[in-house]
Amino acid sequence: MTDLWEERKKALENSYFYKHEKELIEKMRDEHREQLIRELCRNRCPKCGHEIVPMEFRGVPLDKCVKCGGVWLGPKDLQILAEKDHRTWFEHWFKSEEE
């Protein structure tokens, strides 16, 4: 009778460690996948995946895709462009957003 209880305890213990190790492996796999994506997608167009090249427009550094022609702005680049040209709707848009 004792052997059955010992076997059950070992089975439950094995099940616990199996689940725990499976979760750790999944976490490691996800982290590795994210790292690969970051490395492989650096300087690549988010739309088509081709190389992007740095360019400058009115003194603001931008990134342009060689294939699809997409232009990618940094977080404050649109606001910097709007400040350089006061005749556009950009200025009104940013002023209303700040208020």
PDB file of C-alpha atoms in Angstrom:
ATOM      1  CA  MET A   1       0.000   0.000   0.000  1.00  0.00           C
ATOM      2  CA  THR A   2       2.845   2.388   0.768  1.00  0.00           C
ATOM      3  CA  ASP A   3       4.347   1.879  -2.653  1.00  0.00           C
ATOM      4  CA  LEU A   4       1.176   3.202  -4.302  1.00  0.00           C
ATOM      5  CA  TRP A   5       1.307   6.396  -2.253  1.00  0.00           C
ATOM      6  CA  GLU A   6       4.990   6.847  -3.013  1.00  0.00           C
ATOM      7  CA  GLU A   7       4.348   6.311  -6.708  1.00  0.00           C
ATOM      8  CA  ARG A   8       1.512   8.838  -6.616  1.00  0.00           C
ATOM      9  CA  LYS A   9       3.718  11.398  -4.833  1.00  0.00           C
ATOM     10  CA  LYS A  10       6.459  10.890  -7.429  1.00  0.00           C
ATOM     11  CA  ALA A  11       3.951  11.156 -10.263  1.00  0.00           C
ATOM     12  CA  LEU A  12       2.557  14.432  -8.886  1.00  0.00           C
ATOM     13  CA  GLU A  13       6.072  15.752  -8.335  1.00  0.00           C
ATOM     14  CA  ASN A  14       7.084  14.793 -11.872  1.00  0.00           C
ATOM     15  CA  SER A  15       3.937  16.427 -13.234  1.00  0.00           C
ATOM     16  CA  TYR A  16       4.704  19.647 -11.329  1.00  0.00           C
ATOM     17  CA  PHE A  17       8.282  19.838 -12.606  1.00  0.00           C
ATOM     18  CA  TYR A  18       7.182  18.969 -16.141  1.00  0.00           C
ATOM     19  CA  LYS A  19       4.691  21.857 -16.186  1.00  0.00           C
ATOM     20  CA  HIS A  20       7.198  24.233 -14.585  1.00  0.00           C
ATOM     21  CA  GLU A  21       9.966  23.357 -17.057  1.00  0.00           C
ATOM     22  CA  LYS A  22       7.533  23.590 -19.975  1.00  0.00           C
ATOM     23  CA  GLU A  23       6.582  27.130 -18.910  1.00  0.00           C
ATOM     24  CA  LEU A  24      10.258  28.097 -18.599  1.00  0.00           C
ATOM     25  CA  ILE A  25      11.041  26.698 -22.053  1.00  0.00           C
ATOM     26  CA  GLU A  26       8.113  28.619 -23.568  1.00  0.00           C
ATOM     27  CA  LYS A  27       9.290  31.814 -21.890  1.00  0.00           C
ATOM     28  CA  MET A  28      12.848  31.297 -23.156  1.00  0.00           C
ATOM     29  CA  ARG A  29      11.539  30.520 -26.653  1.00  0.00           C
ATOM     30  CA  ASP A  30       9.445  33.724 -26.690  1.00  0.00           C
ATOM     31  CA  GLU A  31      12.369  35.844 -25.477  1.00  0.00           C
ATOM     32  CA  HIS A  32      14.664  34.329 -28.096  1.00  0.00           C
ATOM     33  CA  ARG A  33      12.067  34.925 -30.818  1.00  0.00           C
ATOM     34  CA  GLU A  34      11.686  38.583 -29.804  1.00  0.00           C
ATOM     35  CA  GLN A  35      15.457  39.034 -29.820  1.00  0.00           C
ATOM     36  CA  LEU A  36      15.726  37.514 -33.311  1.00  0.00           C
ATOM     37  CA  ILE A  37      12.923  39.727 -34.608  1.00  0.00           C
ATOM     38  CA  ARG A  38      14.636  42.834 -33.239  1.00  0.00           C
ATOM     39  CA  GLU A  39      17.978  41.859 -34.769  1.00  0.00           C
ATOM     40  CA  LEU A  40      16.633  40.803 -38.163  1.00  0.00           C
ATOM     41  CA  CYS A  41      14.183  43.704 -38.549  1.00  0.00           C
ATOM     42  CA  ARG A  42      16.663  46.448 -37.735  1.00  0.00           C
ATOM     43  CA  ASN A  43      16.847  48.949 -40.608  1.00  0.00           C
ATOM     44  CA  ARG A  44      13.972  47.189 -42.391  1.00  0.00           C
ATOM     45  CA  CYS A  45      10.711  48.632 -43.611  1.00  0.00           C
ATOM     46  CA  PRO A  46       7.793  47.724 -41.329  1.00  0.00           C
ATOM     47  CA  LYS A  47       5.483  47.565 -44.359  1.00  0.00           C
ATOM     48  CA  CYS A  48       7.387  45.484 -46.934  1.00  0.00           C
ATOM     49  CA  GLY A  49      10.529  44.320 -45.098  1.00  0.00           C
ATOM     50  CA  HIS A  50      13.075  45.829 -47.487  1.00  0.00           C
ATOM     51  CA  GLU A  51      16.010  47.998 -46.491  1.00  0.00           C
ATOM     52  CA  ILE A  52      15.393  51.537 -45.300  1.00  0.00           C
ATOM     53  CA  VAL A  53      17.924  54.288 -45.838  1.00  0.00           C
ATOM     54  CA  PRO A  54      18.376  57.430 -43.783  1.00  0.00           C
ATOM     55  CA  MET A  55      17.500  60.720 -45.446  1.00  0.00           C
ATOM     56  CA  GLU A  56      16.978  64.293 -44.408  1.00  0.00           C
ATOM     57  CA  PHE A  57      14.005  66.525 -45.160  1.00  0.00           C
ATOM     58  CA  ARG A  58      14.185  70.183 -44.087  1.00  0.00           C
ATOM     59  CA  GLY A  59      16.828  69.283 -41.531  1.00  0.00           C
ATOM     60  CA  VAL A  60      14.797  66.466 -39.970  1.00  0.00           C
ATOM     61  CA  PRO A  61      16.284  62.967 -40.160  1.00  0.00           C
ATOM     62  CA  LEU A  62      13.847  60.434 -41.652  1.00  0.00           C
ATOM     63  CA  ASP A  63      13.992  56.854 -42.923  1.00  0.00           C
ATOM     64  CA  LYS A  64      12.829  55.967 -46.433  1.00  0.00           C
ATOM     65  CA  CYS A  65      12.130  52.522 -47.873  1.00  0.00           C
ATOM     66  CA  VAL A  66      13.986  51.802 -51.093  1.00  0.00           C
ATOM     67  CA  LYS A  67      11.229  49.574 -52.506  1.00  0.00           C
ATOM     68  CA  CYS A  68       7.797  50.912 -51.466  1.00  0.00           C
ATOM     69  CA  GLY A  69       8.855  54.537 -50.921  1.00  0.00           C
ATOM     70  CA  GLY A  70       7.421  54.689 -47.404  1.00  0.00           C
ATOM     71  CA  VAL A  71       8.813  57.373 -45.128  1.00  0.00           C
ATOM     72  CA  TRP A  72       9.151  56.630 -41.434  1.00  0.00           C
ATOM     73  CA  LEU A  73       9.221  59.381 -38.832  1.00  0.00           C
ATOM     74  CA  GLY A  74      10.566  59.316 -35.313  1.00  0.00           C
ATOM     75  CA  PRO A  75       8.403  60.187 -32.297  1.00  0.00           C
ATOM     76  CA  LYS A  76       8.846  63.980 -32.522  1.00  0.00           C
ATOM     77  CA  ASP A  77       9.765  64.336 -36.224  1.00  0.00           C
ATOM     78  CA  LEU A  78       6.281  65.309 -37.389  1.00  0.00           C
ATOM     79  CA  GLN A  79       6.085  68.028 -34.760  1.00  0.00           C
ATOM     80  CA  ILE A  80       9.549  69.338 -35.763  1.00  0.00           C
ATOM     81  CA  LEU A  81       8.453  69.465 -39.402  1.00  0.00           C
ATOM     82  CA  ALA A  82       5.289  71.312 -38.431  1.00  0.00           C
ATOM     83  CA  GLU A  83       7.253  73.907 -36.497  1.00  0.00           C
ATOM     84  CA  LYS A  84       9.444  74.583 -39.530  1.00  0.00           C
ATOM     85  CA  ASP A  85       6.464  75.324 -41.807  1.00  0.00           C
ATOM     86  CA  HIS A  86       3.871  77.504 -40.062  1.00  0.00           C
ATOM     87  CA  ARG A  87       1.561  77.742 -43.068  1.00  0.00           C
ATOM     88  CA  THR A  88       0.192  74.216 -42.749  1.00  0.00           C
ATOM     89  CA  TRP A  89      -2.535  72.591 -40.700  1.00  0.00           C
ATOM     90  CA  PHE A  90       0.119  70.764 -38.659  1.00  0.00           C
ATOM     91  CA  GLU A  91       0.590  73.711 -36.342  1.00  0.00           C
ATOM     92  CA  HIS A  92      -3.141  73.954 -35.577  1.00  0.00           C
ATOM     93  CA  TRP A  93      -3.318  70.212 -35.015  1.00  0.00           C
ATOM     94  CA  PHE A  94      -0.461  70.215 -32.486  1.00  0.00           C
ATOM     95  CA  LYS A  95      -1.713  73.327 -30.702  1.00  0.00           C
ATOM     96  CA  SER A  96      -5.150  71.813 -30.188  1.00  0.00           C
ATOM     97  CA  GLU A  97      -3.552  68.579 -28.954  1.00  0.00           C
ATOM     98  CA  GLU A  98      -1.488  70.423 -26.319  1.00  0.00           C
ATOM     99  CA  GLU A  99      -4.504  72.340 -24.953  1.00  0.00           C
TER     100      GLU A  99
END
